[in-house]
PDB file of C-alpha atoms in Angstrom:
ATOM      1  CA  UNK A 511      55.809 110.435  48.583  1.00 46.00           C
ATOM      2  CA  UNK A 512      53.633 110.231  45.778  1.00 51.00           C
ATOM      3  CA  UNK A 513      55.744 107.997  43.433  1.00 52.00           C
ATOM      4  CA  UNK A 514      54.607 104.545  44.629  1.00 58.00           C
ATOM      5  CA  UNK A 515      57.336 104.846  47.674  1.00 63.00           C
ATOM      6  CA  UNK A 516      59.941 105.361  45.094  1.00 69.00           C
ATOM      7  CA  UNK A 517      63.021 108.095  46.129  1.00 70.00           C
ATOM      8  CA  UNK A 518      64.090 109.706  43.061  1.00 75.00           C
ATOM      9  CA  UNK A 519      67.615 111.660  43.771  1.00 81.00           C
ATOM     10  CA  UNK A 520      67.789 115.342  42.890  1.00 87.00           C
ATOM     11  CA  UNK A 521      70.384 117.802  41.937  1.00 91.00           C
ATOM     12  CA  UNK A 522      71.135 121.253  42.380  1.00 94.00           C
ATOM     13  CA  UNK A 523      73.770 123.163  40.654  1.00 94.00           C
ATOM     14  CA  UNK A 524      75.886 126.274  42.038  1.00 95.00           C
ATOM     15  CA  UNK A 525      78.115 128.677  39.659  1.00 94.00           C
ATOM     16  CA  UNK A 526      80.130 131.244  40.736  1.00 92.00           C
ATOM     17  CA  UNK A 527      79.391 134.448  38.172  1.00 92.00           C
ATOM     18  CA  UNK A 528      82.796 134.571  35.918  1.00 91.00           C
ATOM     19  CA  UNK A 529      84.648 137.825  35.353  1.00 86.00           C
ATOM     20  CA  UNK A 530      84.445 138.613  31.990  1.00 90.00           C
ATOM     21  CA  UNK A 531      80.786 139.273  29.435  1.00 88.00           C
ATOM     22  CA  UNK A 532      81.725 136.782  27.419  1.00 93.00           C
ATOM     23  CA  UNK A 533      82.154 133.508  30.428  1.00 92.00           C
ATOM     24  CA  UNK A 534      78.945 134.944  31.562  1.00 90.00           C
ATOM     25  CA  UNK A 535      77.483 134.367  27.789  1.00 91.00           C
ATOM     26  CA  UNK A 536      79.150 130.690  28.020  1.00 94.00           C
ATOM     27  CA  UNK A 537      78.152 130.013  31.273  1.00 94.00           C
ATOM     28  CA  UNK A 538      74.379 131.171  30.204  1.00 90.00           C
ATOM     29  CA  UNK A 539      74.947 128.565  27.329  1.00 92.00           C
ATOM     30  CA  UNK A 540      76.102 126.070  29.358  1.00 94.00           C
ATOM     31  CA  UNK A 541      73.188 126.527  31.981  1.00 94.00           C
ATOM     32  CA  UNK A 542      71.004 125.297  28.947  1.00 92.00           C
ATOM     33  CA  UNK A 543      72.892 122.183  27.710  1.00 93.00           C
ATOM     34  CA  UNK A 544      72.569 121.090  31.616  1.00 93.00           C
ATOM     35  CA  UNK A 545      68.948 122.165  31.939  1.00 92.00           C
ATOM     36  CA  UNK A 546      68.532 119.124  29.081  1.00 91.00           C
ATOM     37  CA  UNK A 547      71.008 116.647  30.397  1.00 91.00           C
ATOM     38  CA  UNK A 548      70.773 117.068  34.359  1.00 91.00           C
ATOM     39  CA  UNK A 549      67.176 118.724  35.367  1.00 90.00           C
ATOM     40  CA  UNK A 550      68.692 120.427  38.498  1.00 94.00           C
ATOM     41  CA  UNK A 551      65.735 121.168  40.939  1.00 93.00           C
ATOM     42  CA  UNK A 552      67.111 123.970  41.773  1.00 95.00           C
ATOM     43  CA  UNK A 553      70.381 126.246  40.791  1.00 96.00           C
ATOM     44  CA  UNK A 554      72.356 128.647  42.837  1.00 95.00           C
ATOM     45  CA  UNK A 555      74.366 131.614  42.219  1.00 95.00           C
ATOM     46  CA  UNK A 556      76.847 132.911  44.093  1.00 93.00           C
ATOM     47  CA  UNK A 557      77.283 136.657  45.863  1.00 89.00           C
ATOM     48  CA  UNK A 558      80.957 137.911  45.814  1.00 80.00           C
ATOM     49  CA  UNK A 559      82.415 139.032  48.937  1.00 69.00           C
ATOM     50  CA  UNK A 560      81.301 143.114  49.067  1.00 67.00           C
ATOM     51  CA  UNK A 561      78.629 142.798  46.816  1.00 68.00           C
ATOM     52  CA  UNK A 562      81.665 142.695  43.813  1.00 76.00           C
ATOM     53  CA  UNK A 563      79.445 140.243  41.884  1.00 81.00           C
ATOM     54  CA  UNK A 564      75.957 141.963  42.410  1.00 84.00           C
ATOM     55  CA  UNK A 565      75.025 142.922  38.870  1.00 87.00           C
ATOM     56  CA  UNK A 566      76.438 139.392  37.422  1.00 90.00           C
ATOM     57  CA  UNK A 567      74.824 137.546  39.848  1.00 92.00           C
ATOM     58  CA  UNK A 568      71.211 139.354  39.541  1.00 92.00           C
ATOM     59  CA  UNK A 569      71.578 139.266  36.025  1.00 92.00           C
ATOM     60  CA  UNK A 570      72.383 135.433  36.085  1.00 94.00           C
ATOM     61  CA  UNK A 571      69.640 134.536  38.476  1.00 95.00           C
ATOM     62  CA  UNK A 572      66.939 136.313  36.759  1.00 94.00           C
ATOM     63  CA  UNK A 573      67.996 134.546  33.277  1.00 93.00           C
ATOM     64  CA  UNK A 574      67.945 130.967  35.031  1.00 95.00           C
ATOM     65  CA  UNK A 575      64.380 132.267  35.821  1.00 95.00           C
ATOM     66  CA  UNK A 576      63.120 133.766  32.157  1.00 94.00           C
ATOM     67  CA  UNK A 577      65.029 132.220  30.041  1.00 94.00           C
ATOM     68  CA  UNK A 578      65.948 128.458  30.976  1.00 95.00           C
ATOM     69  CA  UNK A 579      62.720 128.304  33.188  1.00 95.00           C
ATOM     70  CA  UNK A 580      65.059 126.693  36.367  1.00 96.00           C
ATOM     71  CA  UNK A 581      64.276 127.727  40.285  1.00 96.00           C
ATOM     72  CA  UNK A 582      67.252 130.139  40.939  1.00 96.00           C
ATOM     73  CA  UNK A 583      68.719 130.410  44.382  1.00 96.00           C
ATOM     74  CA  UNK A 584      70.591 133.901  44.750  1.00 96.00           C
ATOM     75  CA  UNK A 585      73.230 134.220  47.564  1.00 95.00           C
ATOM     76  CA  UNK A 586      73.294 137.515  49.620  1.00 95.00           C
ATOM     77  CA  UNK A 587      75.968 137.808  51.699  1.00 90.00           C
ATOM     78  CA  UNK A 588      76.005 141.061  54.421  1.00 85.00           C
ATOM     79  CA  UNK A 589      80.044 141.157  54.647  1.00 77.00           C
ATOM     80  CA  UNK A 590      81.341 144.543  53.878  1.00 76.00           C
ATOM     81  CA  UNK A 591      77.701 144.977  53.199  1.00 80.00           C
ATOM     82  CA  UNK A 592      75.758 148.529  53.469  1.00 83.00           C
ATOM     83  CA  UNK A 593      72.144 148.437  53.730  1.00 88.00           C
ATOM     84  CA  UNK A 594      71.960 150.297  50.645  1.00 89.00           C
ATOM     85  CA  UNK A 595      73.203 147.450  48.908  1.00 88.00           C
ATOM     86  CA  UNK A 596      71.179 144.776  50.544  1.00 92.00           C
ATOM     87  CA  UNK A 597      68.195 146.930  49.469  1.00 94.00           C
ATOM     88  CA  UNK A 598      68.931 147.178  45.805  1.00 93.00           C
ATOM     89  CA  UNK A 599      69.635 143.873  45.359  1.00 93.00           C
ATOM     90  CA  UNK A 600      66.276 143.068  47.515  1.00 96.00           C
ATOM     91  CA  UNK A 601      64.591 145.292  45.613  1.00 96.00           C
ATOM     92  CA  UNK A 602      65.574 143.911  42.361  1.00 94.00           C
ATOM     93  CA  UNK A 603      65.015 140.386  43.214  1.00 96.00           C
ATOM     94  CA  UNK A 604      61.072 141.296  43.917  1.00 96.00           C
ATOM     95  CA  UNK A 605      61.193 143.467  40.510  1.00 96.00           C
ATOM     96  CA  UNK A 606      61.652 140.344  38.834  1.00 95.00           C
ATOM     97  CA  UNK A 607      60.138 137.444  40.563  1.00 96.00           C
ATOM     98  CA  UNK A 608      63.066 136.114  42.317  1.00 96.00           C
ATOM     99  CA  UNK A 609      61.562 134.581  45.580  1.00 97.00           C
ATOM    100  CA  UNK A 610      64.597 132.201  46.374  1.00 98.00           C
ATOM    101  CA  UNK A 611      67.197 134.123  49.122  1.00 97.00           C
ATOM    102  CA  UNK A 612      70.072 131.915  50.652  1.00 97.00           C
ATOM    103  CA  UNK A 613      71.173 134.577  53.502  1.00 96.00           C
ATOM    104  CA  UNK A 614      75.123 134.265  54.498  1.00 93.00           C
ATOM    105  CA  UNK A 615      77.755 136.064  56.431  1.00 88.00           C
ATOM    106  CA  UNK A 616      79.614 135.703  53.570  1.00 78.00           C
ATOM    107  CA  UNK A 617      83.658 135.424  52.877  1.00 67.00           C
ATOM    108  CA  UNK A 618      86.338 138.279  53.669  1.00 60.00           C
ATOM    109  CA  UNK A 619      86.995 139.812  50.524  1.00 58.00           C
ATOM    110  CA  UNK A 620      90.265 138.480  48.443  1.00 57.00           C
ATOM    111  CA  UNK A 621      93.139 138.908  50.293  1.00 58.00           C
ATOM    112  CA  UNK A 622      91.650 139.622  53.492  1.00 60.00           C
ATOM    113  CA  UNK A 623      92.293 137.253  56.263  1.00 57.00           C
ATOM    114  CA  UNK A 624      88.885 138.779  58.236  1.00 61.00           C
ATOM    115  CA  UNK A 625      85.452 139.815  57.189  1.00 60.00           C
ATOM    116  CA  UNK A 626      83.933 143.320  59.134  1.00 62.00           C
ATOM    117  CA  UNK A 627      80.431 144.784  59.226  1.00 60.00           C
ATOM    118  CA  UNK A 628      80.038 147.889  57.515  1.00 59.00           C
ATOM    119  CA  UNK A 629      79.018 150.698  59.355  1.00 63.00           C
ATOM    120  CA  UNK A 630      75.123 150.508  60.557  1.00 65.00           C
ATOM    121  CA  UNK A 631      75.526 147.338  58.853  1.00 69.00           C
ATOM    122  CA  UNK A 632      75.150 143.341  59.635  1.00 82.00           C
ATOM    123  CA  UNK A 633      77.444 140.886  61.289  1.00 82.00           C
ATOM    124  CA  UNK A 634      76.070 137.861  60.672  1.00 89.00           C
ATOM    125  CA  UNK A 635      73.322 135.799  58.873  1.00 93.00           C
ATOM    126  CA  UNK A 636      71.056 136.115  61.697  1.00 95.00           C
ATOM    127  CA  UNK A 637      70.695 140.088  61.654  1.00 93.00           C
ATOM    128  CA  UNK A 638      70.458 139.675  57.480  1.00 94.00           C
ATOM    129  CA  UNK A 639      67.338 137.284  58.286  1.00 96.00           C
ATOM    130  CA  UNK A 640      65.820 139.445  60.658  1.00 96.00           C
ATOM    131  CA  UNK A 641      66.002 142.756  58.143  1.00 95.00           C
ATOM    132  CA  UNK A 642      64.671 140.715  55.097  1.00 96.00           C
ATOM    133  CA  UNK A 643      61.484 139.728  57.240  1.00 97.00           C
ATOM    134  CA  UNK A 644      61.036 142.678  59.249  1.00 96.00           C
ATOM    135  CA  UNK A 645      61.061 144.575  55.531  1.00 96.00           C
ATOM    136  CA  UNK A 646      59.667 141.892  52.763  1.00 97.00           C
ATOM    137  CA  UNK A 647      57.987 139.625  55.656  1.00 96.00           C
ATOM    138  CA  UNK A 648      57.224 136.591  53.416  1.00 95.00           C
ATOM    139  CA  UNK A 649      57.862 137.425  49.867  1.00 97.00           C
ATOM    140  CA  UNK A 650      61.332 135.451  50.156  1.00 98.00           C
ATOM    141  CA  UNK A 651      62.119 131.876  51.020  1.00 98.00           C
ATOM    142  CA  UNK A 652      65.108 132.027  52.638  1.00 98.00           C
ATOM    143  CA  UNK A 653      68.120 129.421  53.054  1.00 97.00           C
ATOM    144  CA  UNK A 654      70.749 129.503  55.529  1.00 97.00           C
ATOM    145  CA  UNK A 655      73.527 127.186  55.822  1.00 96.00           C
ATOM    146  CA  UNK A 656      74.302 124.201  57.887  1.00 97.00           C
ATOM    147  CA  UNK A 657      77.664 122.699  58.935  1.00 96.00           C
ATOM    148  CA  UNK A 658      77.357 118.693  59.405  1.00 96.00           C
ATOM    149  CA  UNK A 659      81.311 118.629  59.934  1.00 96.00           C
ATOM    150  CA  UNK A 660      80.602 122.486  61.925  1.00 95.00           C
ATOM    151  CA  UNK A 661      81.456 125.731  60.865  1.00 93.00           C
ATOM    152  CA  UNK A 662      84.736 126.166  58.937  1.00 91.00           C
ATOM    153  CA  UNK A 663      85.562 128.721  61.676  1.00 90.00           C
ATOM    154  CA  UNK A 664      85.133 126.415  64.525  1.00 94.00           C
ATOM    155  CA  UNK A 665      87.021 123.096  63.290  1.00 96.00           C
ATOM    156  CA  UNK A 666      90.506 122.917  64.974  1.00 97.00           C
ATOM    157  CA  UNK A 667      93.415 120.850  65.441  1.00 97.00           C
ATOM    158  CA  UNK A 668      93.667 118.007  68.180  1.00 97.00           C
ATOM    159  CA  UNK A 669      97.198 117.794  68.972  1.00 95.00           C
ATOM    160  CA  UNK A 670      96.137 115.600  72.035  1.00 95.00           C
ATOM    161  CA  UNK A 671      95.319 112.836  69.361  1.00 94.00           C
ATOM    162  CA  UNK A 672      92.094 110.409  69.037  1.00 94.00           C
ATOM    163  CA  UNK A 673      91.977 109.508  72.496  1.00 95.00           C
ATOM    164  CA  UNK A 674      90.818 113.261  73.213  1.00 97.00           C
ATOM    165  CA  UNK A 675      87.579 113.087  71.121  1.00 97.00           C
ATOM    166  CA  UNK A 676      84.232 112.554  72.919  1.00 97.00           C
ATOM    167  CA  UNK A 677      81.746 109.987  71.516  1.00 95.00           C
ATOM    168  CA  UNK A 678      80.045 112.837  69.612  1.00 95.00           C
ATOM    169  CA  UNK A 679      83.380 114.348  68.418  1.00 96.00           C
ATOM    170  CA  UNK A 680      84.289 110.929  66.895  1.00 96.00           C
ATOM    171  CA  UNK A 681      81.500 110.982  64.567  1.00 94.00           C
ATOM    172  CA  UNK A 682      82.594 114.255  62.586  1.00 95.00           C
ATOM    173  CA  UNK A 683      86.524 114.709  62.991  1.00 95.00           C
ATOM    174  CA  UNK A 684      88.941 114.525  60.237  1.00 95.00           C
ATOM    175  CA  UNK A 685      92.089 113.048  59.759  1.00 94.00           C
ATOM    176  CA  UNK A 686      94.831 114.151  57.066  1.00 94.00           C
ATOM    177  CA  UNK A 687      96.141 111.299  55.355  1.00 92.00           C
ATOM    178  CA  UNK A 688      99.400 113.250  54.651  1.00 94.00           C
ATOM    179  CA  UNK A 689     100.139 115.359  58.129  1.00 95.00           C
ATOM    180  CA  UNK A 690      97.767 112.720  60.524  1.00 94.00           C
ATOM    181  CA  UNK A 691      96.854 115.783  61.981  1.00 96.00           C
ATOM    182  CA  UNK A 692      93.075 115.523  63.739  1.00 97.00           C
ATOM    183  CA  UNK A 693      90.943 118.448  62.847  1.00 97.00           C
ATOM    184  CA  UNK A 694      87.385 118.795  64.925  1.00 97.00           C
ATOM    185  CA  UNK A 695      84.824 120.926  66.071  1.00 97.00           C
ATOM    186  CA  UNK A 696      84.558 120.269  69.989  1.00 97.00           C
ATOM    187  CA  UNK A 697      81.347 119.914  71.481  1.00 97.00           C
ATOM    188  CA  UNK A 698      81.249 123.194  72.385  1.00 97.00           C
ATOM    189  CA  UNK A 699      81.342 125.036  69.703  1.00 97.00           C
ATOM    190  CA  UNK A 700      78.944 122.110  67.726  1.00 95.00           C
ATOM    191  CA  UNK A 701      76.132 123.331  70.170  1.00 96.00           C
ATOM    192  CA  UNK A 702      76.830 126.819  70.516  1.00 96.00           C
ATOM    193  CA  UNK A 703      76.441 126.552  66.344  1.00 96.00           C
ATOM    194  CA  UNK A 704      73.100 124.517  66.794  1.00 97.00           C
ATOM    195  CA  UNK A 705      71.856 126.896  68.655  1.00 97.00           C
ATOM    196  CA  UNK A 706      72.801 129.783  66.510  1.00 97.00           C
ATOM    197  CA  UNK A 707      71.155 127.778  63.748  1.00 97.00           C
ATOM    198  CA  UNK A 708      68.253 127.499  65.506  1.00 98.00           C
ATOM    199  CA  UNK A 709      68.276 131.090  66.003  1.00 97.00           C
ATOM    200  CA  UNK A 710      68.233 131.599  62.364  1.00 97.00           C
ATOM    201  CA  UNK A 711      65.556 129.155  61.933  1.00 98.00           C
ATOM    202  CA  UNK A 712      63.197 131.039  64.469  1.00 97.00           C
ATOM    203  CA  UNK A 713      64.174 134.521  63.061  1.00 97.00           C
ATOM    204  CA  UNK A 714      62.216 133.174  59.596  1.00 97.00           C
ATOM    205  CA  UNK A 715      64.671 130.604  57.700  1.00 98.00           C
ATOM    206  CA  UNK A 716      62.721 128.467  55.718  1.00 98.00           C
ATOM    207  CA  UNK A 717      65.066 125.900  54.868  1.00 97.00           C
ATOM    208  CA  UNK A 718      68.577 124.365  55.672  1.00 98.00           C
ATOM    209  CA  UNK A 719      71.192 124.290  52.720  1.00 97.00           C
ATOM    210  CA  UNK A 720      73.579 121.889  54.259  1.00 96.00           C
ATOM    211  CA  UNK A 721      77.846 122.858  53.443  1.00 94.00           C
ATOM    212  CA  UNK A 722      79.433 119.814  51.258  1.00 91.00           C
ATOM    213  CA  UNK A 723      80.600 116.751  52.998  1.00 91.00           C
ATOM    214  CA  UNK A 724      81.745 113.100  52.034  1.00 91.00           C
ATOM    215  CA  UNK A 725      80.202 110.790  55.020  1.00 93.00           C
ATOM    216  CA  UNK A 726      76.942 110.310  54.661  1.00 94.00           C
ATOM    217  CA  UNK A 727      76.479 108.901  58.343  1.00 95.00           C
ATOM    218  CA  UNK A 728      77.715 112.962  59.416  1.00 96.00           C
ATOM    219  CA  UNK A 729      74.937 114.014  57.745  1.00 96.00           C
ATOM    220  CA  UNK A 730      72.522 111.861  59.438  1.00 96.00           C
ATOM    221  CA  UNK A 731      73.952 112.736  63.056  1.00 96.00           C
ATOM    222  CA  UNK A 732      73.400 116.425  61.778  1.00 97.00           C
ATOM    223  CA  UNK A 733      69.882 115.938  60.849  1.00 97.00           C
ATOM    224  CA  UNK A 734      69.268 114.044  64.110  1.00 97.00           C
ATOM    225  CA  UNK A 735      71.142 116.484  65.936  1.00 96.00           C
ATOM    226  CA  UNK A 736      68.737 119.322  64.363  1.00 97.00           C
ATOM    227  CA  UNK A 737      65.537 117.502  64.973  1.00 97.00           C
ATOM    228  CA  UNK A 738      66.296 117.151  68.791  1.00 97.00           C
ATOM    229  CA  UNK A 739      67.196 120.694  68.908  1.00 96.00           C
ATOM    230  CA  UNK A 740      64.007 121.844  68.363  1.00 97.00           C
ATOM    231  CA  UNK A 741      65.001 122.664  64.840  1.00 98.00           C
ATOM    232  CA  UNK A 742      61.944 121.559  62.229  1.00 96.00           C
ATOM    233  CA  UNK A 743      62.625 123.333  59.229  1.00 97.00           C
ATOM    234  CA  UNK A 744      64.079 121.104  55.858  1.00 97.00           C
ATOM    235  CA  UNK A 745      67.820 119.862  55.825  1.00 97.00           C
ATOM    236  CA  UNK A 746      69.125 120.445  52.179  1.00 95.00           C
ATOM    237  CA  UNK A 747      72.209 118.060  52.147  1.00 92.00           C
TER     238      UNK A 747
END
């Protein structure tokens, strides 16, 4: 790798853009103190659900650009999301040198139990990829995210208890210490979301931003899982 075979760790850092002027003037302040102390190789800011965090969000990105000289990351979610707004915020991004995309679905907005596509708009990651390249072919880099555990969506109770998971199943379920209830995405779903990921990853993703988990050995069946799915791109974790 360069480095004599040494592996140094990295960090990346994600904010959500606060409400008010003034936690967007701390959080800008803060962004600096942990430009010193951390070094984060990249940072990411979040999109509100609807596009309700647009103008913070741009605003933040292109400042951890200019002013603390940090790779910014901006979220773009297509929930709720007309192309109108997909364009703007596309179209400022390029206005100011912001090359970094991480395309989403996106959340429902707050207190909504379901997310919908807007009319003539997107319904999932996958159509948000294919606009952004068909339009700005490669002036982005664009994440998409990956689900070691699967998608939040697709993990489901096992009433039927442990002796219902599959070899492959066992490596990713969860157990609740407090309820002992078995949560896991069946084997069905996990490749019907490999191959959607795949999809993505053929439709232009450039890399693999990888959702949090706390078992390093799920991440490593996820990688290995990619790879012999024919996907080649990066894995983030």
């Amino acid at each position: 790798n360069g480095n004599g075979g040494k592996i140094h760790p990295f960090v990346s850092l994600e904010f959500f853009p606060p409400r008010t002027n003034d936690g967007e003037k701390n959080l800008n302040e803060r962004i600096g103190r942990l430009k010193e102390n951390v070094n984060p190789l990249f940072v990411d800011f979040t999109w509100g659900a609807d596009g309700s965090t647009a103008d913070s969000t741009l605003d933040l990105t292109v400042q951890a650009k200019n002013v603390h000289n940090l790779i910014p990351n901006m979220h773009l979610t297509c929930t709720n999301m007309p192309k109108s707004k997909i364009d703007t915020a596309l179209s400022e991004c390029k206005k100011n040198g912001i090359q970094n995309i991480v395309a989403l679905r996106g959340d429902p907005p707050a207190g909504e139990s379901h997310w919908e596509a807007s009319e003539n708009g997107f319904s999932c990651a996958l159509d948000l990829i294919r606009y952004i390249k068909k339009n700005h072919d490669d002036y982005f880099c664009l994440s998409v995210a990956g689900y070691p555990e699967g998608h939040p969506d697709k993990i489901k109770s096992r009433p039927e208890g442990i002796d219902s998971l599959s070899a492959s199943e066992m490596t990713r379920y969860n157990l609740s210490r407090e309820t002992g209830e078995i949560t896991v995405c069946s084997d069905q779903d996990w490749n019907e979301e490999l191959n959607y990921l795949k999809g993505k990853c053929e439709a232009g993703a450039d890399l693999i931003i990888t959702q949090m988990f706390f078992d390093v050995e799920v991440f490593k069946n996820f990688r290995v899982a990619c790879r012999n799915n024919g996907i080649k791109v990066p894995i983030i974790p």
